[in-house]
Structure formats: C-alpha cells, structure tokens
PDB file of C-alpha atoms in Angstrom:
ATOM      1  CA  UNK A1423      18.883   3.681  -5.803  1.00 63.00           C
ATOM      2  CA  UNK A1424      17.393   0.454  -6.110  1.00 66.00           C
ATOM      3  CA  UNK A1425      13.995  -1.778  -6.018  1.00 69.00           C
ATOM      4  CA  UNK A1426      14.274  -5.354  -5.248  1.00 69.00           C
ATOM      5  CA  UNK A1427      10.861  -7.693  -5.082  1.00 65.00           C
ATOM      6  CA  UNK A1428      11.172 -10.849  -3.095  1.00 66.00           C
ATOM      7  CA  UNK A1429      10.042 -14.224  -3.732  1.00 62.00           C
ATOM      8  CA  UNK A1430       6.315 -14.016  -5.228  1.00 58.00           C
ATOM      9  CA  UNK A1431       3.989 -16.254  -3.113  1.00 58.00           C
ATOM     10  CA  UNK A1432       5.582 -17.309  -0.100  1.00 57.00           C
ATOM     11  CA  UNK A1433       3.492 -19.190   1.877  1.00 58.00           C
ATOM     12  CA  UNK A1434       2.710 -17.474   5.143  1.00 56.00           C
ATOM     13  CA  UNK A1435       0.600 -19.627   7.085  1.00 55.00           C
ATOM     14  CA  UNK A1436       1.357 -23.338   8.293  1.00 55.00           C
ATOM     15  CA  UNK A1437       2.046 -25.656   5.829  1.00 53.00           C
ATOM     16  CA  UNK A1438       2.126 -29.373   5.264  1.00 55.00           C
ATOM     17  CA  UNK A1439      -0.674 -32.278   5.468  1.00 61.00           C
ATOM     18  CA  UNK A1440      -3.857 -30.895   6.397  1.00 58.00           C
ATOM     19  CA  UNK A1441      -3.405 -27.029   6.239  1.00 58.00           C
ATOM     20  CA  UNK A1442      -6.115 -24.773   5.714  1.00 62.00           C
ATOM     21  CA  UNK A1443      -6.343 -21.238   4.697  1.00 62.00           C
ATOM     22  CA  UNK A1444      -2.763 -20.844   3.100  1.00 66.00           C
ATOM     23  CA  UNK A1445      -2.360 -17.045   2.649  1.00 76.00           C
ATOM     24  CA  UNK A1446       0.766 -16.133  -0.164  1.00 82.00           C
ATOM     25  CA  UNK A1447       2.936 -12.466   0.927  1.00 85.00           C
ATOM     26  CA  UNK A1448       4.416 -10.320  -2.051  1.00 86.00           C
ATOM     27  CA  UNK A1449       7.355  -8.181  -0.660  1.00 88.00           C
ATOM     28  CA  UNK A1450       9.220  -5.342  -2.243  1.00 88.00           C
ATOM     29  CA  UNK A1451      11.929  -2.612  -1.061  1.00 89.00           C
ATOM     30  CA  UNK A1452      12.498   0.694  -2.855  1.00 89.00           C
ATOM     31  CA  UNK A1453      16.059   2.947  -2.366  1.00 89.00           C
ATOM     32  CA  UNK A1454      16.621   6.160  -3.123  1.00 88.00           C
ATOM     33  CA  UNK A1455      20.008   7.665  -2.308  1.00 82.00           C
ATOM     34  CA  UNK A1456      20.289   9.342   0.032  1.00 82.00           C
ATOM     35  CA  UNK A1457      17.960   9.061   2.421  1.00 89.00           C
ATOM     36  CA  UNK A1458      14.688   7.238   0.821  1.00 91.00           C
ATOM     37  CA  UNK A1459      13.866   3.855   1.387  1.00 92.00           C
ATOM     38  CA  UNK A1460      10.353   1.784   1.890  1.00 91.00           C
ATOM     39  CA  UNK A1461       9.504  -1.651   2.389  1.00 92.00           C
ATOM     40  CA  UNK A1462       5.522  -3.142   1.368  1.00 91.00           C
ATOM     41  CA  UNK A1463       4.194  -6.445   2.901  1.00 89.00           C
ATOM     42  CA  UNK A1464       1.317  -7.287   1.654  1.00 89.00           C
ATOM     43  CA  UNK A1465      -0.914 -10.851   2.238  1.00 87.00           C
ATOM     44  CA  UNK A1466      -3.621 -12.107   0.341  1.00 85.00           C
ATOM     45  CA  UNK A1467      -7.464 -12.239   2.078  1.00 84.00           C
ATOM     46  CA  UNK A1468      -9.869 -14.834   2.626  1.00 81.00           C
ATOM     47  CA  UNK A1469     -10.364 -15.047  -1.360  1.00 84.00           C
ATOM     48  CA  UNK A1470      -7.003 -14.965  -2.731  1.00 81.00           C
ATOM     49  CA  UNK A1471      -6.903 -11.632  -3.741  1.00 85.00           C
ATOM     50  CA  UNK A1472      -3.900  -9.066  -2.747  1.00 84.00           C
ATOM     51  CA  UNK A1473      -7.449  -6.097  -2.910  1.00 85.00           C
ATOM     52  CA  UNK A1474      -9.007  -7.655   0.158  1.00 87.00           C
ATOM     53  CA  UNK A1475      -5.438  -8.819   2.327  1.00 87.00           C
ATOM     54  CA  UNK A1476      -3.180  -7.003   4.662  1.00 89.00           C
ATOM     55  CA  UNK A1477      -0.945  -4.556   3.500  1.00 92.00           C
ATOM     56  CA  UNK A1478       1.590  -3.140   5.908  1.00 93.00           C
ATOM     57  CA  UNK A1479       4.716  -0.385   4.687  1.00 93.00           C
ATOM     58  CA  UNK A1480       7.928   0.401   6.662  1.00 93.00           C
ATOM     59  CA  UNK A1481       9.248   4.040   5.214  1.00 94.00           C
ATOM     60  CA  UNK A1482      12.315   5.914   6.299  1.00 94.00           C
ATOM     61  CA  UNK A1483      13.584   8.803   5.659  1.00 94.00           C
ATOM     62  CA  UNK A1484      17.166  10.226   6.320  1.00 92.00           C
ATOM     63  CA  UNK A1485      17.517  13.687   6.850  1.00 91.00           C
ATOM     64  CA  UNK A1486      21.146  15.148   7.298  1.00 89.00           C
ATOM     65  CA  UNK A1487      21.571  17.031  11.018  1.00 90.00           C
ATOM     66  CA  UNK A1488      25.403  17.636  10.501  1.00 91.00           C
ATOM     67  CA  UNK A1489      28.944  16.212   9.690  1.00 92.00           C
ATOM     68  CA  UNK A1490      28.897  12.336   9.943  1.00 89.00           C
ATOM     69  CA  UNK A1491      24.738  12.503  11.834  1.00 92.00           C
ATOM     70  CA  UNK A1492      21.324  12.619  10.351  1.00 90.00           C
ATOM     71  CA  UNK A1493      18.182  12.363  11.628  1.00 93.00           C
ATOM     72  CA  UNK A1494      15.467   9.163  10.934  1.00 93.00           C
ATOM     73  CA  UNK A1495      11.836   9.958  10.405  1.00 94.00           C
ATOM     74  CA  UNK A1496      10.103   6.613  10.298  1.00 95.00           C
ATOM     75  CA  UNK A1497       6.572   6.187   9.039  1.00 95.00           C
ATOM     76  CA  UNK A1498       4.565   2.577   9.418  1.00 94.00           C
ATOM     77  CA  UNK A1499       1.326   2.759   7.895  1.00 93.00           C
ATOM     78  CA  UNK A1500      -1.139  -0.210   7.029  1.00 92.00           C
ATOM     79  CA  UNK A1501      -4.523  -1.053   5.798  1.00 90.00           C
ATOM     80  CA  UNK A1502      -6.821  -3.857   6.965  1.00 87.00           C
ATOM     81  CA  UNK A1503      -9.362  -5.757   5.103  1.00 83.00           C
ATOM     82  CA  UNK A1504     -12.916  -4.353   5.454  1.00 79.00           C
ATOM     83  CA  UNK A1505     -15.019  -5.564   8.076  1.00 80.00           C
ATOM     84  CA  UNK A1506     -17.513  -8.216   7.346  1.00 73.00           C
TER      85      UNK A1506
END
C-alpha cells in the first residue's frame, strides 16, 4: 500500500485583493492492497484551527465476488463544526 498527503494549506476560498475569510484544506489518501483505500478532506474553521473545520472522508472497500469481479462498499462520512 501507500499514503500520500497533498499540498499542506491550499487555499480554498477566493483569493486575491480584498479576500476575506481564507480557509487552508489538508488532504491525504491511504492504500492498502487489495481492496482498502480512504481519502480525508479536511478545512480549517472560522479560527484557523483544523478542531473546529470541516472534515469529510471518502472510504472504499473492495471485496472479491469472483474471477476478474468484486464488489465496492463505499462509505462517506463527515463531521461539521458545532453550532454556534
């Protein structure tokens, strides 16, 4: 298998003169041979902080069903920040 991160801090709001509330990302993927693999998103909140941002996973799972088939079980769970 494998884990990759992506760029650390990409912007993810409009940019440029005159921008407000920038947010940053931090992306990873995880693989597991054979049949493993998850994705993470997550965004910072209204005070910088990863703790109080969006977080958002993509995980799949390949299950063998025969010769040359298998079968994907797909989970997307997520967390929001807390409510004001």
């Amino acid at each position: 298998g494998f884990e990759g991160t992506f760029q650390p801090n990409a912007e993810v709001a409009p940019t440029g003169e005159g921008a407000t509330n920038v947010k940053k990302t931090e992306r990873s993927t995880k693989y597991m041979a054979p049949g493993y693999m998850h994705h993470r998103i997550r965004s910072t909140g209204d005070d910088g902080s990863f703790d109080t941002g969006f977080e958002t996973w993509t995980v799949a799972y390949a299950t063998p069903s025969g010769p040359g088939r298998c079968r994907l079980f797909a989970r997307f769970p997520f967390r929001f920040p807390k409510p004001k």
